[in-house]
């Protein structure tokens, strides 16, 4: 995918206000356990605020990019988008070793093949191959949206895959291609984790223990500098420069939970005002969430 610096500053469109873009950190299915993430604690409270924020926008639809769906890296482009039929597909319980009741969780939602085709059309127009499929939402989508209070929302939810590569530049370009949807009442959400090292989280190796890992807050601060503090004409380069961070492979041994942030930043445009809506840390993960408009 070729790079583009096309700019889309927040303004009114013909359909009302240009929709904001969000990046959310999604966690595992235990996020739904009130005993682990009580409603009055920062993580649950912050996600609920994001959900309230989105619901108040009355969007026409939502497009979500999750770290749990990677496209076909063997195919040029390799993208997939769900919503071939008008009926929601069964949820994907893509997690292991959790209590049985977590595999019975539900998430009522709508789909819209017209929105799916609209997404596919944007990539086709840009020369990026994309396949339309019937696929359920994975836990990177339905768990965090349920915790945010968005189950049963009036708007349809379409999920788009990542590219199946680790190119930060290409995932920024993905967002740039999606950006016109914001002028048509569609909210774009990247769902991953700002820091995501499960090896340390589950205590494999000598790093097990209770203290927040030394790389977590420094990498989180690098993300803040890239998307909040960088000048508009330097923001795209700052996002790509995360690839050379000394903390990158400790914060993200693999990049699938970081790349949804790149898609979100590309969709928001490089002049976007970015607000950090949640800041919280656990051992080897960061729950940082952002709103860009």
C-alpha positions as semicolon CSV with decimal commas, in nm:
position;residue;x (nm);y (nm);z (nm)
1;X;0,000;0,000;0,000
2;X;0,138;0,338;-0,091
3;X;0,161;0,613;0,172
4;X;-0,057;0,920;0,165
5;X;-0,059;1,235;0,374
6;X;-0,412;1,332;0,282
7;X;-0,550;1,549;0,561
8;X;-0,900;1,551;0,704
9;X;-0,945;1,806;0,978
10;X;-1,257;1,791;1,200
11;X;-1,547;1,990;1,058
12;X;-1,912;1,958;0,968
13;X;-2,005;1,734;0,679
14;X;-2,325;1,717;0,479
15;X;-2,455;1,451;0,719
16;X;-2,375;1,644;1,038
17;X;-2,056;1,646;1,240
18;X;-1,762;1,441;1,129
19;X;-1,751;1,137;1,355
20;X;-1,457;1,093;1,592
21;X;-1,226;0,792;1,589
22;X;-1,145;0,582;1,895
23;X;-0,874;0,343;2,002
24;X;-0,973;0,110;2,285
25;X;-0,770;-0,143;2,480
26;X;-0,986;-0,453;2,503
27;X;-0,844;-0,712;2,743
28;X;-0,976;-1,067;2,774
29;X;-1,324;-1,204;2,848
30;X;-1,268;-1,161;3,222
31;X;-1,310;-0,790;3,154
32;X;-1,682;-0,867;3,183
33;X;-1,642;-1,001;3,537
34;X;-1,757;-0,731;3,776
35;X;-1,553;-0,895;4,053
36;X;-1,233;-0,831;3,854
37;X;-1,330;-0,504;3,684
38;X;-1,591;-0,336;3,908
39;X;-1,804;-0,064;3,754
40;X;-1,668;0,201;3,992
41;X;-1,302;0,131;3,912
42;X;-1,100;0,322;3,645
43;X;-1,093;0,060;3,366
44;X;-1,465;-0,018;3,370
45;X;-1,555;0,343;3,429
46;X;-1,335;0,465;3,143
47;X;-1,474;0,211;2,896
48;X;-1,829;0,297;2,997
49;X;-1,754;0,666;2,935
50;X;-1,638;0,578;2,584
51;X;-1,955;0,379;2,527
52;X;-2,171;0,666;2,649
53;X;-1,975;0,901;2,425
54;X;-2,036;0,684;2,117
55;X;-2,403;0,627;2,193
56;X;-2,459;1,004;2,226
57;X;-2,326;1,051;1,872
58;X;-2,616;0,847;1,724
59;X;-2,387;0,704;1,455
60;X;-2,517;0,543;1,138
61;X;-2,273;0,258;1,189
62;X;-1,944;0,145;1,337
63;X;-1,639;-0,011;1,175
64;X;-1,405;-0,192;1,416
65;X;-1,052;-0,316;1,351
66;X;-0,945;-0,576;1,609
67;X;-0,607;-0,724;1,686
68;X;-0,767;-1,069;1,670
69;X;-0,837;-1,077;1,297
70;X;-0,540;-1,068;1,065
71;X;-0,587;-1,088;0,691
72;X;-0,413;-1,322;0,449
73;X;-0,049;-1,214;0,443
74;X;0,012;-1,432;0,139
75;X;-0,222;-1,221;-0,073
76;X;-0,150;-0,867;-0,185
77;X;-0,366;-0,654;0,039
78;X;-0,507;-0,956;0,218
79;X;-0,797;-0,768;0,380
80;X;-1,130;-0,916;0,482
81;X;-1,449;-0,750;0,603
82;X;-1,747;-0,922;0,762
83;X;-2,114;-0,878;0,682
84;X;-2,189;-1,070;0,364
85;X;-2,539;-1,156;0,484
86;X;-2,794;-0,950;0,674
87;X;-2,786;-1,175;0,981
88;X;-2,525;-1,150;1,259
89;X;-2,300;-1,455;1,272
90;X;-2,225;-1,645;1,595
91;X;-1,973;-1,476;1,821
92;X;-1,617;-1,606;1,816
93;X;-1,494;-1,721;2,158
94;X;-1,126;-1,699;2,066
95;X;-0,982;-1,745;2,415
96;X;-0,878;-2,045;2,618
97;X;-0,880;-2,164;2,977
98;X;-1,153;-1,937;3,111
99;X;-1,458;-2,041;3,317
100;X;-1,736;-2,210;3,116
101;X;-1,984;-1,925;3,162
102;X;-1,759;-1,693;2,963
103;X;-1,822;-1,910;2,658
104;X;-2,194;-1,846;2,698
105;X;-2,167;-1,467;2,695
106;X;-2,386;-1,293;2,438
107;X;-2,363;-0,966;2,253
108;X;-2,669;-0,848;2,064
109;X;-2,580;-0,637;1,762
110;X;-2,685;-0,550;1,410
111;X;-2,502;-0,591;1,082
112;X;-2,551;-0,404;0,756
113;X;-2,434;-0,552;0,424
114;X;-2,463;-0,207;0,267
115;X;-2,207;-0,067;0,510
116;X;-1,989;-0,373;0,452
117;X;-1,999;-0,312;0,077
118;X;-1,924;0,055;0,136
119;X;-1,609;-0,041;0,327
120;X;-1,509;-0,291;0,060
121;X;-1,570;-0,030;-0,211
122;X;-1,331;0,219;-0,052
123;X;-1,047;-0,033;-0,060
124;X;-1,132;-0,155;-0,408
125;X;-1,123;0,206;-0,531
126;X;-0,781;0,245;-0,368
127;X;-0,656;-0,069;-0,542
128;X;-0,639;-0,280;-0,227
129;X;-0,781;-0,634;-0,263
130;X;-1,047;-0,715;-0,005
131;X;-1,280;-1,012;0,045
132;X;-1,628;-0,989;0,194
133;X;-1,704;-1,282;0,426
134;X;-1,952;-1,400;0,685
135;X;-1,770;-1,408;1,018
136;X;-1,874;-1,349;1,376
137;X;-1,725;-1,077;1,592
138;X;-1,416;-1,187;1,785
139;X;-1,358;-1,106;2,151
140;X;-1,148;-0,802;2,059
141;X;-1,476;-0,647;1,947
142;X;-1,767;-0,787;2,144
143;X;-1,608;-0,806;2,491
144;X;-1,494;-0,443;2,505
145;X;-1,810;-0,309;2,340
146;X;-2,024;-0,504;2,587
147;X;-1,823;-0,364;2,879
148;X;-1,871;-0,019;2,726
149;X;-2,249;-0,069;2,737
150;X;-2,300;-0,093;2,360
151;X;-2,478;-0,429;2,340
152;X;-2,807;-0,394;2,158
153;X;-2,713;-0,064;1,996
154;X;-2,929;0,074;1,718
155;X;-2,637;0,105;1,477
156;X;-2,475;-0,187;1,288
157;X;-2,123;-0,305;1,362
158;X;-1,889;-0,414;1,083
159;X;-1,549;-0,570;1,158
160;X;-1,251;-0,523;0,928
161;X;-0,935;-0,733;0,948
162;X;-0,579;-0,616;0,974
163;X;-0,358;-0,666;0,671
164;X;-0,170;-0,971;0,798
165;X;0,163;-0,786;0,790
166;X;0,349;-0,577;1,049
167;X;0,379;-0,267;0,829
168;X;0,289;0,040;1,035
169;X;0,290;0,251;0,721
170;X;0,037;0,026;0,547
171;X;-0,196;0,025;0,848
172;X;-0,189;0,404;0,863
173;X;-0,286;0,399;0,495
174;X;-0,574;0,163;0,582
175;X;-0,710;0,429;0,814
176;X;-0,665;0,701;0,552
177;X;-0,876;0,494;0,312
178;X;-1,150;0,451;0,575
179;X;-1,158;0,821;0,671
180;X;-1,439;0,929;0,432
181;X;-1,682;0,712;0,631
182;X;-1,657;0,962;0,916
183;X;-1,842;1,218;0,704
184;X;-2,122;0,966;0,654
185;X;-2,206;0,905;1,018
186;X;-1,973;0,609;1,076
187;X;-1,757;0,577;1,388
188;X;-1,423;0,402;1,338
189;X;-1,276;0,208;1,632
190;X;-0,936;0,043;1,661
191;X;-0,935;-0,229;1,926
192;X;-0,606;-0,364;2,060
193;X;-0,387;-0,287;2,362
194;X;-0,150;0,005;2,402
195;X;0,097;-0,240;2,562
196;X;0,041;-0,616;2,526
197;X;0,294;-0,870;2,654
198;X;0,110;-1,186;2,755
199;X;0,430;-1,378;2,818
200;X;0,507;-1,151;3,111
201;X;0,142;-1,121;3,212
202;X;0,105;-1,494;3,265
203;X;0,445;-1,529;3,431
204;X;0,643;-1,738;3,183
205;X;1,012;-1,714;3,256
206;X;1,205;-1,515;3,515
207;X;0,999;-1,200;3,467
208;X;0,704;-1,326;3,673
209;X;0,603;-1,105;3,965
210;X;0,367;-0,827;4,061
211;X;0,544;-0,507;3,961
212;X;0,455;-0,318;3,644
213;X;0,721;-0,405;3,390
214;X;0,985;-0,142;3,322
215;X;0,888;-0,104;2,955
216;X;0,514;-0,046;3,004
217;X;0,492;0,320;3,099
218;X;0,785;0,433;2,878
219;X;0,624;0,281;2,567
220;X;0,287;0,419;2,666
221;X;0,449;0,762;2,688
222;X;0,599;0,713;2,341
223;X;0,251;0,650;2,206
224;X;0,125;0,965;2,381
225;X;0,404;1,171;2,228
226;X;0,326;1,033;1,882
227;X;-0,049;1,093;1,879
228;X;-0,104;1,375;2,129
229;X;0,210;1,585;2,143
230;X;0,356;1,557;1,790
231;X;0,301;1,837;1,540
232;X;0,047;1,759;1,265
233;X;0,315;1,754;0,996
234;X;0,521;1,507;1,201
235;X;0,247;1,279;1,337
236;X;0,248;1,022;1,059
237;X;0,626;0,989;1,079
238;X;0,605;0,964;1,459
239;X;0,365;0,671;1,431
240;X;0,594;0,492;1,186
241;X;0,893;0,566;1,410
242;X;0,741;0,350;1,685
243;X;0,884;0,061;1,480
244;X;1,233;0,161;1,592
245;X;1,151;0,208;1,961
246;X;1,383;0,024;2,198
247;X;1,073;-0,075;2,395
248;X;0,864;-0,201;2,103
249;X;0,932;-0,574;2,115
250;X;0,904;-0,582;2,492
251;X;0,574;-0,392;2,485
252;X;0,453;-0,586;2,180
253;X;0,634;-0,913;2,107
254;X;0,399;-0,928;1,807
255;X;0,231;-0,619;1,664
256;X;-0,130;-0,721;1,603
257;X;-0,253;-0,538;1,916
258;X;-0,069;-0,218;1,827
259;X;-0,159;-0,190;1,458
260;X;-0,529;-0,108;1,520
261;X;-0,395;0,215;1,673
262;X;-0,223;0,296;1,344
263;X;-0,546;0,239;1,154
264;X;-0,729;0,467;1,398
265;X;-0,468;0,744;1,370
266;X;-0,476;0,724;0,991
267;X;-0,855;0,749;0,991
268;X;-0,851;1,043;1,231
269;X;-0,609;1,245;1,020
270;X;-0,283;1,393;1,137
271;X;-0,430;1,721;1,258
272;X;-0,675;1,549;1,492
273;X;-0,711;1,663;1,851
274;X;-0,643;1,355;2,061
275;X;-0,770;1,298;2,413
276;X;-0,658;1,017;2,638
277;X;-0,979;0,876;2,783
278;X;-0,832;0,599;2,998
279;X;-0,491;0,540;3,155
280;X;-0,435;0,226;3,358
281;X;-0,163;-0,037;3,386
282;X;-0,147;-0,403;3,490
283;X;0,187;-0,584;3,512
284;X;0,274;-0,600;3,139
285;X;-0,024;-0,432;2,971
286;X;-0,149;-0,080;2,925
287;X;-0,519;-0,002;2,901
288;X;-0,474;0,339;2,740
289;X;-0,770;0,448;2,526
290;X;-0,793;0,754;2,299
291;X;-1,048;0,969;2,122
292;X;-0,940;1,154;1,808
293;X;-1,145;1,421;1,636
